[in-house]
Amino acid sequence: LDGDRDDVILETEPMRRLAAEGEMMMYRHDGFWQCMDTFRDYALLNDLYESGKAPWLSGA
């Protein structure tokens, strides 16, 4: 990945180039995952945290 170009979309050109060059790696994550793209996602994650049931915290 080169520089800080604002006009490059990560999921297109850089990912395709890395895959073509055999440099693409992946890791299977079997744990908790939740996006935080919207206010609704933010509220859900905060509710989990405030309830003490946040699965990303040890002992939850």
Coordinates of C-alpha atoms in Angstrom, one line a residue:
L1 CA 0.0 0.0 0.0
D2 CA 1.5 3.2 -1.1
G3 CA 1.1 6.6 0.5
D4 CA -1.9 8.5 1.6
R5 CA -3.9 8.9 -1.6
D6 CA -7.4 10.0 -1.0
D7 CA -8.6 8.9 -4.4
V8 CA -7.9 5.2 -3.9
I9 CA -10.6 2.8 -2.7
L10 CA -8.9 0.1 -0.5
E11 CA -11.3 -2.7 -1.6
T12 CA -10.5 -2.2 -5.3
E13 CA -7.0 -1.4 -6.7
P14 CA -4.8 -2.1 -3.7
M15 CA -6.5 -5.4 -2.8
R16 CA -6.5 -6.6 -6.4
R17 CA -2.8 -5.8 -6.8
L18 CA -1.9 -7.5 -3.6
A19 CA -3.8 -10.6 -4.6
A20 CA -2.2 -10.7 -8.1
E21 CA 1.2 -10.4 -6.5
G22 CA 0.5 -13.2 -4.1
E23 CA 0.8 -10.9 -1.1
M24 CA -2.8 -11.1 0.1
M25 CA -3.2 -12.8 3.5
M26 CA -6.2 -13.6 5.6
Y27 CA -7.0 -14.7 9.1
R28 CA -10.2 -16.5 10.2
H29 CA -11.6 -14.8 13.2
D30 CA -14.1 -16.9 15.1
G31 CA -14.8 -14.4 17.9
F32 CA -17.3 -11.6 18.3
W33 CA -17.5 -9.1 15.5
Q34 CA -20.0 -6.2 15.0
C35 CA -19.6 -3.4 12.6
M36 CA -20.0 0.2 13.8
D37 CA -21.0 1.9 10.6
T38 CA -24.2 3.6 11.8
F39 CA -25.6 5.2 14.9
R40 CA -27.7 2.1 15.4
D41 CA -24.6 0.0 15.5
Y42 CA -23.0 2.5 17.9
A43 CA -26.0 2.3 20.2
L44 CA -26.1 -1.5 20.1
L45 CA -22.4 -1.7 21.1
N46 CA -22.8 0.9 23.8
D47 CA -25.8 -1.0 25.2
L48 CA -23.8 -4.2 25.3
Y49 CA -21.0 -2.5 27.1
E50 CA -23.2 -0.6 29.6
S51 CA -25.1 -3.8 30.4
G52 CA -21.9 -5.6 31.3
K53 CA -22.5 -8.2 28.5
A54 CA -19.9 -6.9 26.1
P55 CA -18.5 -10.1 24.5
W56 CA -15.2 -8.4 23.7
L57 CA -14.4 -8.0 27.4
S58 CA -12.8 -10.8 29.3
G59 CA -15.2 -12.5 31.7
A60 CA -18.3 -11.3 29.7

